[in-house]
CSV table of C-alpha atoms in Angstrom, one decimal:
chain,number,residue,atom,x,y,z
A,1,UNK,CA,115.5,319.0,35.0
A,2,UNK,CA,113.3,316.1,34.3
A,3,UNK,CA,109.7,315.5,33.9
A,4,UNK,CA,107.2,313.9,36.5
A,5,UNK,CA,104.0,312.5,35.6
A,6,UNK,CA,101.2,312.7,38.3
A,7,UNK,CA,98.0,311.4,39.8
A,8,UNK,CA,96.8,313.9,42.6
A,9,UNK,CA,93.0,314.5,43.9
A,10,UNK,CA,91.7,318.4,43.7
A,11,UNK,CA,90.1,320.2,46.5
A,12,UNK,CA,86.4,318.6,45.5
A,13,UNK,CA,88.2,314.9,45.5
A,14,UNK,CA,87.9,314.9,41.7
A,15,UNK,CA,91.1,312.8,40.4
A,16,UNK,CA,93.6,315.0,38.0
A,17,UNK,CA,96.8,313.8,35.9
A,18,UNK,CA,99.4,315.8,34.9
A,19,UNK,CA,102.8,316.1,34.5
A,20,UNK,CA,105.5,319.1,35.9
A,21,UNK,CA,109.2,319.4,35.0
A,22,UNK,CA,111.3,319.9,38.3
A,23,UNK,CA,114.8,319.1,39.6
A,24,UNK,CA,114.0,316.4,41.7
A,25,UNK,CA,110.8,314.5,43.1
A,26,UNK,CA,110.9,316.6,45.9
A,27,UNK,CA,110.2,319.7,44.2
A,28,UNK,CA,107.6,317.9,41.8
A,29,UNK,CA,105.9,317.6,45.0
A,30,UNK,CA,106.5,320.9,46.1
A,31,UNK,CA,105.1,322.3,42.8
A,32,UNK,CA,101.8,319.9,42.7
A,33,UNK,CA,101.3,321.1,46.2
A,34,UNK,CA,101.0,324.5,45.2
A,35,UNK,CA,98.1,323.9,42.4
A,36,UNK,CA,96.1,322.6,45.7
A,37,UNK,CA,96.4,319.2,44.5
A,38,UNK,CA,97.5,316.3,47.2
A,39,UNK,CA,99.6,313.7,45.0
A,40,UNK,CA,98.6,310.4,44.5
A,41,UNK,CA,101.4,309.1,42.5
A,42,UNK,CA,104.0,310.8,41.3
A,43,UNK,CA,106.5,309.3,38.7
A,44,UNK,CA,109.9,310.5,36.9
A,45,UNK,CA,109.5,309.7,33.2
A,46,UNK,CA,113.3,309.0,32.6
A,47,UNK,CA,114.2,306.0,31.5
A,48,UNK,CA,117.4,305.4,34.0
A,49,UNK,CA,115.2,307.0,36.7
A,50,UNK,CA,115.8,304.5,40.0
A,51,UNK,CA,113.1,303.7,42.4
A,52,UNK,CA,112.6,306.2,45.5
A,53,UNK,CA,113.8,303.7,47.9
A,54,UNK,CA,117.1,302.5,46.1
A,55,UNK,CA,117.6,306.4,46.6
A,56,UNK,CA,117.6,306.6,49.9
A,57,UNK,CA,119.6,303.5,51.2
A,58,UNK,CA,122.7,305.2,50.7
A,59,UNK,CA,122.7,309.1,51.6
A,60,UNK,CA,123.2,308.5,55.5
A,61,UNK,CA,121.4,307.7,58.4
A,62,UNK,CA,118.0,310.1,59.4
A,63,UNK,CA,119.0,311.0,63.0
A,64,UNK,CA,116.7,310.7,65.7
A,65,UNK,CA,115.7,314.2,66.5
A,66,UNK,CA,114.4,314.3,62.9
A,67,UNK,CA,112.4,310.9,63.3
A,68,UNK,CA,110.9,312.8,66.6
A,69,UNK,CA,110.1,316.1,64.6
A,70,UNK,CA,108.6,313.4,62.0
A,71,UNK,CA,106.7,311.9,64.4
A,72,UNK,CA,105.1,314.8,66.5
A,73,UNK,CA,104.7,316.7,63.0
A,74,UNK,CA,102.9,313.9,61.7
A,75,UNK,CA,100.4,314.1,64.8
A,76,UNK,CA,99.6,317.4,64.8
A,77,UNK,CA,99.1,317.5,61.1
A,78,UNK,CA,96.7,314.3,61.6
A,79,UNK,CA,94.8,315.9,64.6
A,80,UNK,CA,94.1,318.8,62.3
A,81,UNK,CA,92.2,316.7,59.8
A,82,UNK,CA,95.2,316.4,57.0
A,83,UNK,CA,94.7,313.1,55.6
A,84,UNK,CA,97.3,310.4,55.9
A,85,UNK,CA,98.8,310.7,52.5
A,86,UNK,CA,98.9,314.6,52.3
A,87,UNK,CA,100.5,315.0,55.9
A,88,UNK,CA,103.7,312.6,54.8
A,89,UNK,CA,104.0,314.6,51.6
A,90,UNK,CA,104.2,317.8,53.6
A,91,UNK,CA,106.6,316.0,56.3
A,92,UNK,CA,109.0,315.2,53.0
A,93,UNK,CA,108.8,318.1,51.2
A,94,UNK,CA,109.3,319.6,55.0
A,95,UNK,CA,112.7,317.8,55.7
A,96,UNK,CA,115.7,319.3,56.3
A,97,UNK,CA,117.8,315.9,56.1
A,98,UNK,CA,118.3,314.7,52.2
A,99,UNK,CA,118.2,310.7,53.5
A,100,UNK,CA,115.1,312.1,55.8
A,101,UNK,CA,113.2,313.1,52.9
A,102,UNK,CA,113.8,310.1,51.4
A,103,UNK,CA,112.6,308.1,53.8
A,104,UNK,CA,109.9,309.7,54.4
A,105,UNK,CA,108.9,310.3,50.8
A,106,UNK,CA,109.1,306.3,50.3
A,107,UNK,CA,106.9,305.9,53.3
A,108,UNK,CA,104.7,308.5,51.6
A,109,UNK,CA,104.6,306.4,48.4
A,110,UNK,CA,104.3,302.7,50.2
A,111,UNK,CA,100.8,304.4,52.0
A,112,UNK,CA,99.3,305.8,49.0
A,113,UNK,CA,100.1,302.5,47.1
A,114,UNK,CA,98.0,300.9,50.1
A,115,UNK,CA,100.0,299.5,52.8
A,116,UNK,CA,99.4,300.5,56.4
A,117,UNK,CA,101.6,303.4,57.6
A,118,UNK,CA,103.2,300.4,60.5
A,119,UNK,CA,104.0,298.2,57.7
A,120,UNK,CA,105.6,301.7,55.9
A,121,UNK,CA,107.6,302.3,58.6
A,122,UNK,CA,108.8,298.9,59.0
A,123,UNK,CA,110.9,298.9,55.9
A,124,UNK,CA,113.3,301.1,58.3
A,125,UNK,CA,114.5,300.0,60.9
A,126,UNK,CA,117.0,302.5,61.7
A,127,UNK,CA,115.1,305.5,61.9
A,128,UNK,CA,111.5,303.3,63.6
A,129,UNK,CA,111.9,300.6,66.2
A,130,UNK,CA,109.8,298.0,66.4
A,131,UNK,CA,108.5,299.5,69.7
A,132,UNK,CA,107.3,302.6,67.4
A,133,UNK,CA,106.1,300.3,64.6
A,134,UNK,CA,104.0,298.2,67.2
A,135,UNK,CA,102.4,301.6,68.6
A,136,UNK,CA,101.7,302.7,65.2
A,137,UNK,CA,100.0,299.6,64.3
A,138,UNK,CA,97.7,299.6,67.7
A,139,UNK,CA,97.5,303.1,67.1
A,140,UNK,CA,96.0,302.2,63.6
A,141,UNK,CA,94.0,299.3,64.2
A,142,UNK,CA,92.0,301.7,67.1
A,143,UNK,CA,91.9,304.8,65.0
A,144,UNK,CA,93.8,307.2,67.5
A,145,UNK,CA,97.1,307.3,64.9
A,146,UNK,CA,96.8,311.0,66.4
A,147,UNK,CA,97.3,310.5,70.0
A,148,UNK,CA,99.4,307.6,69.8
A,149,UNK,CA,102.0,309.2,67.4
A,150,UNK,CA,102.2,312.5,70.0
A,151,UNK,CA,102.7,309.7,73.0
A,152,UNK,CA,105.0,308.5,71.0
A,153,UNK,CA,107.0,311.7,70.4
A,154,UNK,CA,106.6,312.6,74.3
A,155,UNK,CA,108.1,308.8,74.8
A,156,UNK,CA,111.1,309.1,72.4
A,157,UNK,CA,111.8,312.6,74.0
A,158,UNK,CA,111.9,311.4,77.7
A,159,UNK,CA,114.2,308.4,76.7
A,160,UNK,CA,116.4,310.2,74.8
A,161,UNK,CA,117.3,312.8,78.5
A,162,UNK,CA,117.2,309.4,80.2
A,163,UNK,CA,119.6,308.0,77.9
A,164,UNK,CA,121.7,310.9,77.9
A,165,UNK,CA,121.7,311.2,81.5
A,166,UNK,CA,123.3,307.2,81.8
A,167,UNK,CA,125.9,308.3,78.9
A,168,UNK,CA,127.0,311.6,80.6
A,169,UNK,CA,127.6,309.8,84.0
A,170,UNK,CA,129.8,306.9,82.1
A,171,UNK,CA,131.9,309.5,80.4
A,172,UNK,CA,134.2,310.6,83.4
A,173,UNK,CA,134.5,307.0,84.9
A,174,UNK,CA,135.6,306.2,81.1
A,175,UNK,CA,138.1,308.9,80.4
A,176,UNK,CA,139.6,307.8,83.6
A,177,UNK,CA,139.8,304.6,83.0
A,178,UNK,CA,141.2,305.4,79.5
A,179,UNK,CA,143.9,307.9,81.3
A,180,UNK,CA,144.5,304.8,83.4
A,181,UNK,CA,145.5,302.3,80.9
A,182,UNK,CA,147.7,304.9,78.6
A,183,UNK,CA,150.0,306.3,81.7
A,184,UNK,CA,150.3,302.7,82.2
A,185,UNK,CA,151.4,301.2,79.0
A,186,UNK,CA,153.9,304.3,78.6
A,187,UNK,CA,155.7,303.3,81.9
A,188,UNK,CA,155.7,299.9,80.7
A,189,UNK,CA,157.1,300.0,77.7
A,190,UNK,CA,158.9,303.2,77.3
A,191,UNK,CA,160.1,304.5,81.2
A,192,UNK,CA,161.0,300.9,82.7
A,193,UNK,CA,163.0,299.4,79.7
A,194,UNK,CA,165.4,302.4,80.2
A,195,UNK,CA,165.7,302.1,84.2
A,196,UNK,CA,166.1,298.6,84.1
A,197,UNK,CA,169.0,298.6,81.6
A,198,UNK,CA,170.6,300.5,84.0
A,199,UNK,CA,170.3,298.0,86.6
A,200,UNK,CA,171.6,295.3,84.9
A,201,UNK,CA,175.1,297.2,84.4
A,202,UNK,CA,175.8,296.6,88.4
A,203,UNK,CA,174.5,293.2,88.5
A,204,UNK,CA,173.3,293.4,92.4
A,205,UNK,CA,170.1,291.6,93.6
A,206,UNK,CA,166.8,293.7,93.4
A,207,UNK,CA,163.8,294.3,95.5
A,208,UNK,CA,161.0,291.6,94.1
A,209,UNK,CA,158.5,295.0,93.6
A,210,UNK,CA,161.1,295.5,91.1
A,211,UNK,CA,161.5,292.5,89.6
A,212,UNK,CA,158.3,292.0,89.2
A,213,UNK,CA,157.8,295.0,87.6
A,214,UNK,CA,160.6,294.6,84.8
A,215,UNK,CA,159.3,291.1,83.9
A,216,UNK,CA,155.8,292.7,83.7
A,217,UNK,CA,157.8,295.5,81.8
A,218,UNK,CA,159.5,292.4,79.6
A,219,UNK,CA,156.2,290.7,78.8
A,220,UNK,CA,154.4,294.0,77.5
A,221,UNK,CA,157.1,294.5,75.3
A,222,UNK,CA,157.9,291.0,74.1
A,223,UNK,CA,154.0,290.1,73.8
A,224,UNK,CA,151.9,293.2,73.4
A,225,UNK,CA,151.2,293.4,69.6
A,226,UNK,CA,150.3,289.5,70.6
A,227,UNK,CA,147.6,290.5,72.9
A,228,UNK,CA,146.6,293.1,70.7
A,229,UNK,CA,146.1,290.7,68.2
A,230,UNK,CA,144.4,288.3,70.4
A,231,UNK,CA,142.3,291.0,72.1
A,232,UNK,CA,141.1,292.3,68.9
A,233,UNK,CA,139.9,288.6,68.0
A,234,UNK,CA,138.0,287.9,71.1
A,235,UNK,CA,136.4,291.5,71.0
A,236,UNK,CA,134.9,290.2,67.1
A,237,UNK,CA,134.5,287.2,68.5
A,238,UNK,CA,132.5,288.8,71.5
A,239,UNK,CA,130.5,291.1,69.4
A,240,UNK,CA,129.3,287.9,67.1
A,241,UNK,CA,128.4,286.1,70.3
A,242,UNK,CA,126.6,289.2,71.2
A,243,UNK,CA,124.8,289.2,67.7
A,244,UNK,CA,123.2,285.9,68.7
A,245,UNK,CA,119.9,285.5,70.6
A,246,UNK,CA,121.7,283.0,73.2
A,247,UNK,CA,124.7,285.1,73.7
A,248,UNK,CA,122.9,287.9,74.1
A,249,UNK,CA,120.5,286.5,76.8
A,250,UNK,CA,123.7,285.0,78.9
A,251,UNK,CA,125.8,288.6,78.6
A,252,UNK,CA,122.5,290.5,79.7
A,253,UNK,CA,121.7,287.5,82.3
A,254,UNK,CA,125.1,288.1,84.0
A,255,UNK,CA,125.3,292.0,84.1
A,256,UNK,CA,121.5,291.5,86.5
A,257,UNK,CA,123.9,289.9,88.4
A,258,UNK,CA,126.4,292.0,89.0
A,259,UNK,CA,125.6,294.3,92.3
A,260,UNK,CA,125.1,298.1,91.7
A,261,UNK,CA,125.0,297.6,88.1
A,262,UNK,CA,122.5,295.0,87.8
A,263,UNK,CA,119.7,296.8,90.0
A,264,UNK,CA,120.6,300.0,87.3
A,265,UNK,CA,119.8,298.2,84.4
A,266,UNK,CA,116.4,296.7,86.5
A,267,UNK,CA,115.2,300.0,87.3
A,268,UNK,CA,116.1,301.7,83.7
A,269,UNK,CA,113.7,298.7,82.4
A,270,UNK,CA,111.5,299.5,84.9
A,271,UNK,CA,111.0,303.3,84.1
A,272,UNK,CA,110.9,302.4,80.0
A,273,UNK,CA,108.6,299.4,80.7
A,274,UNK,CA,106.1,301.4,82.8
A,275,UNK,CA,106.3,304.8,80.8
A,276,UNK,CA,105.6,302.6,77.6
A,277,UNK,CA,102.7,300.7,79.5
A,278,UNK,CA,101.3,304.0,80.6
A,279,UNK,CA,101.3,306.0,77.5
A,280,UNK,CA,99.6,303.0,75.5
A,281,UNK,CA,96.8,302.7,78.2
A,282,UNK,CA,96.2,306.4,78.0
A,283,UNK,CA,96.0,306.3,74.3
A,284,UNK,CA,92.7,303.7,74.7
A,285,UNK,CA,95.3,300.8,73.8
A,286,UNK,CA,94.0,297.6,75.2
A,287,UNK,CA,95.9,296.4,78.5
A,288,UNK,CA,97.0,292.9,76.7
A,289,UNK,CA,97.8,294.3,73.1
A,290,UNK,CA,99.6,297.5,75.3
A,291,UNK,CA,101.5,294.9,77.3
A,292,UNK,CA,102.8,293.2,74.0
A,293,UNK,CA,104.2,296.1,72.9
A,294,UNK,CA,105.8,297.9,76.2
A,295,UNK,CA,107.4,294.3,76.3
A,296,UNK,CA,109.6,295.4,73.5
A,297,UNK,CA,110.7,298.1,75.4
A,298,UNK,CA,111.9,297.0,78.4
A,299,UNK,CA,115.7,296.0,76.2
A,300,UNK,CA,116.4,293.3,78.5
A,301,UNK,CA,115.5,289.6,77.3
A,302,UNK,CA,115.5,287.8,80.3
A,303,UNK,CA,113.4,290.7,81.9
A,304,UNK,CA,111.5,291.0,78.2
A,305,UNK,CA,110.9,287.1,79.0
A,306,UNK,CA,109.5,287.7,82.6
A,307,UNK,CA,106.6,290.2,81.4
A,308,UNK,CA,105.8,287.3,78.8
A,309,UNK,CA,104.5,285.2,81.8
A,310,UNK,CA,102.6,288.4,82.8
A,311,UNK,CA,100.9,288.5,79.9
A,312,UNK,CA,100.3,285.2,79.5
A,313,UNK,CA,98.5,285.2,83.2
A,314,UNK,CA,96.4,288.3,82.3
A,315,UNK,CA,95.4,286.3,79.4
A,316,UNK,CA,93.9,284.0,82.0
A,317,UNK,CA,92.3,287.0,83.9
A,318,UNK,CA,94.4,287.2,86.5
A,319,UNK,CA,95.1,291.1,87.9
A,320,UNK,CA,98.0,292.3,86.2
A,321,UNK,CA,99.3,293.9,89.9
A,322,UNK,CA,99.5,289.9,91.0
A,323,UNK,CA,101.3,288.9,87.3
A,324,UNK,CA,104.4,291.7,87.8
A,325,UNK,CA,104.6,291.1,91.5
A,326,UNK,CA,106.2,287.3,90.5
A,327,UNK,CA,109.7,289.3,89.1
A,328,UNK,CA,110.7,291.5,92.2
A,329,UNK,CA,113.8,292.1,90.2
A,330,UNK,CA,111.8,294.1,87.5
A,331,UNK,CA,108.9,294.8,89.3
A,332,UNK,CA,109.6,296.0,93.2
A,333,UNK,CA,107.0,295.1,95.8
A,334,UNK,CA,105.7,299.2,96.1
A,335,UNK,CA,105.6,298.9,92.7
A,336,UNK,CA,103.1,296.3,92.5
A,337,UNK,CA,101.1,297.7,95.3
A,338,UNK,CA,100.9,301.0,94.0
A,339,UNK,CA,99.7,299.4,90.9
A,340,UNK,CA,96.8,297.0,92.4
A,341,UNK,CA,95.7,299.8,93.9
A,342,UNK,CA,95.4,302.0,90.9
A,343,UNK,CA,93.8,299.2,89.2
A,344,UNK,CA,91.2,299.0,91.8
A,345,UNK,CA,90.7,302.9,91.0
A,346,UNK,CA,90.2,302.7,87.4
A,347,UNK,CA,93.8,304.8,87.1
A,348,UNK,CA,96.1,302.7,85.9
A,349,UNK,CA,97.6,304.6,83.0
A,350,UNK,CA,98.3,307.7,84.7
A,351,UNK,CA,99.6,305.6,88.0
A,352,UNK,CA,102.3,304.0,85.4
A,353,UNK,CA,103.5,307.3,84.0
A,354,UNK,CA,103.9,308.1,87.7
A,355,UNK,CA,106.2,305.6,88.9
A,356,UNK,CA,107.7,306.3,85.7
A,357,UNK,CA,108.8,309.6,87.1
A,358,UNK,CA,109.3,308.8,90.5
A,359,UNK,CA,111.6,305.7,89.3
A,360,UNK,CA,113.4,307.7,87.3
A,361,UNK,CA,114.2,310.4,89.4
A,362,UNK,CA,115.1,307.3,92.0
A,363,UNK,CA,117.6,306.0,88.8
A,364,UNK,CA,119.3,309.5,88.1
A,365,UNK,CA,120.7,309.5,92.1
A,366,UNK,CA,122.0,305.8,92.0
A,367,UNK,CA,123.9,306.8,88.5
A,368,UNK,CA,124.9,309.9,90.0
A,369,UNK,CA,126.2,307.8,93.5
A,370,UNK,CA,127.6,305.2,90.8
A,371,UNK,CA,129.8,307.9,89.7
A,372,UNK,CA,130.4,309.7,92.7
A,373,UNK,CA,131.8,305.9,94.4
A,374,UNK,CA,133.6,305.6,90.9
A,375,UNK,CA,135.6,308.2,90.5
A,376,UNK,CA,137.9,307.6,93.5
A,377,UNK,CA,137.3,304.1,93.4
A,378,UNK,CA,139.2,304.6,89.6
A,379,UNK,CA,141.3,307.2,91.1
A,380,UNK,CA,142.8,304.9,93.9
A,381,UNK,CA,143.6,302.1,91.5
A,382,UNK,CA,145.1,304.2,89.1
A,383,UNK,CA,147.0,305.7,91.6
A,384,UNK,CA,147.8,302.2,93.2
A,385,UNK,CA,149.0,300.8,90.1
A,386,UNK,CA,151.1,303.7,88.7
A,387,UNK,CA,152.6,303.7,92.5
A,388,UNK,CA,153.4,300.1,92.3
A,389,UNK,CA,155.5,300.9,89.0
A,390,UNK,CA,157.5,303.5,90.0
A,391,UNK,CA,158.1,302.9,94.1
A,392,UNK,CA,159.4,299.3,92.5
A,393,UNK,CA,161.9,301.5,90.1
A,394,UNK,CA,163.1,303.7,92.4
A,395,UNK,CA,163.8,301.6,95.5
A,396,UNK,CA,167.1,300.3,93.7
A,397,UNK,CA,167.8,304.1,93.4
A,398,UNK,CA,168.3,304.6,97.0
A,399,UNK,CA,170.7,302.1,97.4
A,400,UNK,CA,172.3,302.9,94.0
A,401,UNK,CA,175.8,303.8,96.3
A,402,UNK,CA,175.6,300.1,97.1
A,403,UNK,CA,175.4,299.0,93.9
A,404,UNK,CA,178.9,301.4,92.9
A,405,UNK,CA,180.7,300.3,95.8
């Protein structure tokens, strides 16, 4: 048990100090909370005591359906008339996650000490992007924290079944692909060697399929913990590479290119680009400062770069229907009339949530055809390949009399 000193505000405002013994800051909370006090400051008087933040580096990562509940609780609470400070001290106390309590209680104690509640969040990057930290700080500097902290709950919720739905239809091409690989290196390394032992007892000429096959047989077992090795070193190698704002920009560059994939990835930054466009617009968010931030979300850089030269032209006052229309990849040519046109009307926001939807139903059928083409695309050249291995190993078998004789 230890004792926690206190600076909290009474129901008239009136500031009060105090002190309560309790387990844990939490509870402190919890038992200020119940005088009808909202804390101000609340300190633990031991000596070894270690700052809230240094507490909550190390007990785990808050997971994302808590940062949501977070978020939408903290809206609600806010559009009741809670202030700022006594709805993040309810939030913590609240928590059902010890590193989400935290968090939360440091964000709590970074607000009442006077930074902005963007600035707050900032400090952690895992649990708030810096999409959600951009829409907290428009959402701040216009006074609707509010509504913009419920669009952003709504936002998080829709791109969390969006992003589910593009996991789910990778996992079957995957384990395939997995299945694939493993049936593979057993025939190499543990089927052949055996077979082809055998047919170097007789000493007779063999098929090419099945020469072939034993030296690619030979050279999996001679150099595989090589490439192993070697693969490991250019996947590290990769993933630094990947790290880096060039490498990252050439990798993401090159997948646009690829056919089916790269109009996927288009379209997914499509529906997160408009959605994010949309809900700021609705929230009163200014078209340019809104544009700045759904920017951030489109998680493409040379796509992220393309809506920079939008928002440079609408800078300029040019329509912002004419700026998107100059990237057909991102932006297709319906698209951009559909948008003129609702920017002639006055509609805009509600337009861009629209195509939202409309895209993203349009995105759920080309993964789902992805995956339907996939599937025997991967069964044919797993198939093709384990077919290869053993027709090559089993033609010498017919002909194994010939061999005797």
């Amino acid at each position: 048990m230890s004792e926690f000193s206190y600076t909290a505000l009474d129901r008239s405002g009136q500031q009060v100090r105090g002190s309560v013994a309790a387990q844990d800051r939490p509870a402190a909370l919890d038992q200020i909370g119940k005088k009808g006090l909202t804390a101000v400051s609340v300190k633990e008087q031991r000596a070894a005591a270690k700052p809230a933040r240094a507490a909550a580096g190390p007990h785990g990562r808050v997971s994302q359906r808590s940062v949501e509940a977070f978020t939408r609780g903290l809206a609600n609470l806010l559009a009741a008339g809670v202030p700022l400070s006594r709805a993040l001290s309810i939030l913590a106390r609240e928590a059902s996650q010890p590193a989400a309590r935290k968090q939360w209680l440091a964000v709590h104690d970074d607000v009442i000490g006077g930074m902005p509640l963007a600035d707050a969040m900032a400090k952690w990057p895992g649990s708030f992007s810096t999409v959600h930290v951009a829409m907290i700080r428009a959402g701040e500097a216009g006074g609707f924290m509010d509504t913009v902290l419920g669009q952003i709950a709504d936002f998080r919720a829709r791109e969390r079944d969006l992003k589910s739905k593009v996991v789910a239809a990778l996992v079957y091409p995957a384990v395939l692909a997995v299945l694939a690989t493993g049936v593979l290196i057993f025939l190499l390394t543990y089927f052949i060697p055996r077979f082809s032992g055998i047919f170097e007892e007789f000493g007779a000429a063999l098929p090419a399929i099945t020469l072939a096959v034993i030296a690619a047989s030979h050279a999996v077992t001679r150099y595989g913990p090589v490439v192993l090795v070697l693969a490991v070193i250019f996947f590290a190698l990769g993933r630094r590479l990947l790290n880096s704002e060039a490498g990252r920009r050439i990798f993401e560059r090159e997948l646009l290119r690829l056919p089916a994939v790269g109009n996927v990835l288009a379209r997914f930054a499509f529906v997160r680009f408009a959605r994010m466009l949309g809900t700021l617009m609705g929230a009163d968010v200014p078209l340019v400062t809104a544009l700045k931030v759904a920017r951030q979300a489109v998680g493409n850089q040379t796509l992220a770069d393309a809506v920079g030269e939008s928002i440079e032209q609408v800078q300029r006052g040019e329509p912002l229907a004419g700026s998107l229309g100059a990237n057909v990849r991102l932006f297709p040519a319906s698209a951009t009339e559909m948008i003129a046109v609702a920017e002639e009307s006055g509609r805009l926001d509600k337009e861009l949530v629209r195509l939202a939807a409309v895209y993203e139903a349009d995105l759920d059928r080309q993964l789902r055809m992805l995956v339907t083409l996939a599937e025997p695309v991967l069964l044919f050249v797993m198939a093709g390949i384990v077919g290869t291995v053993v027709i090559g190993m089993l033609l010498p078998v017919f002909t194994l009399q010939d061999f005797i004789r």
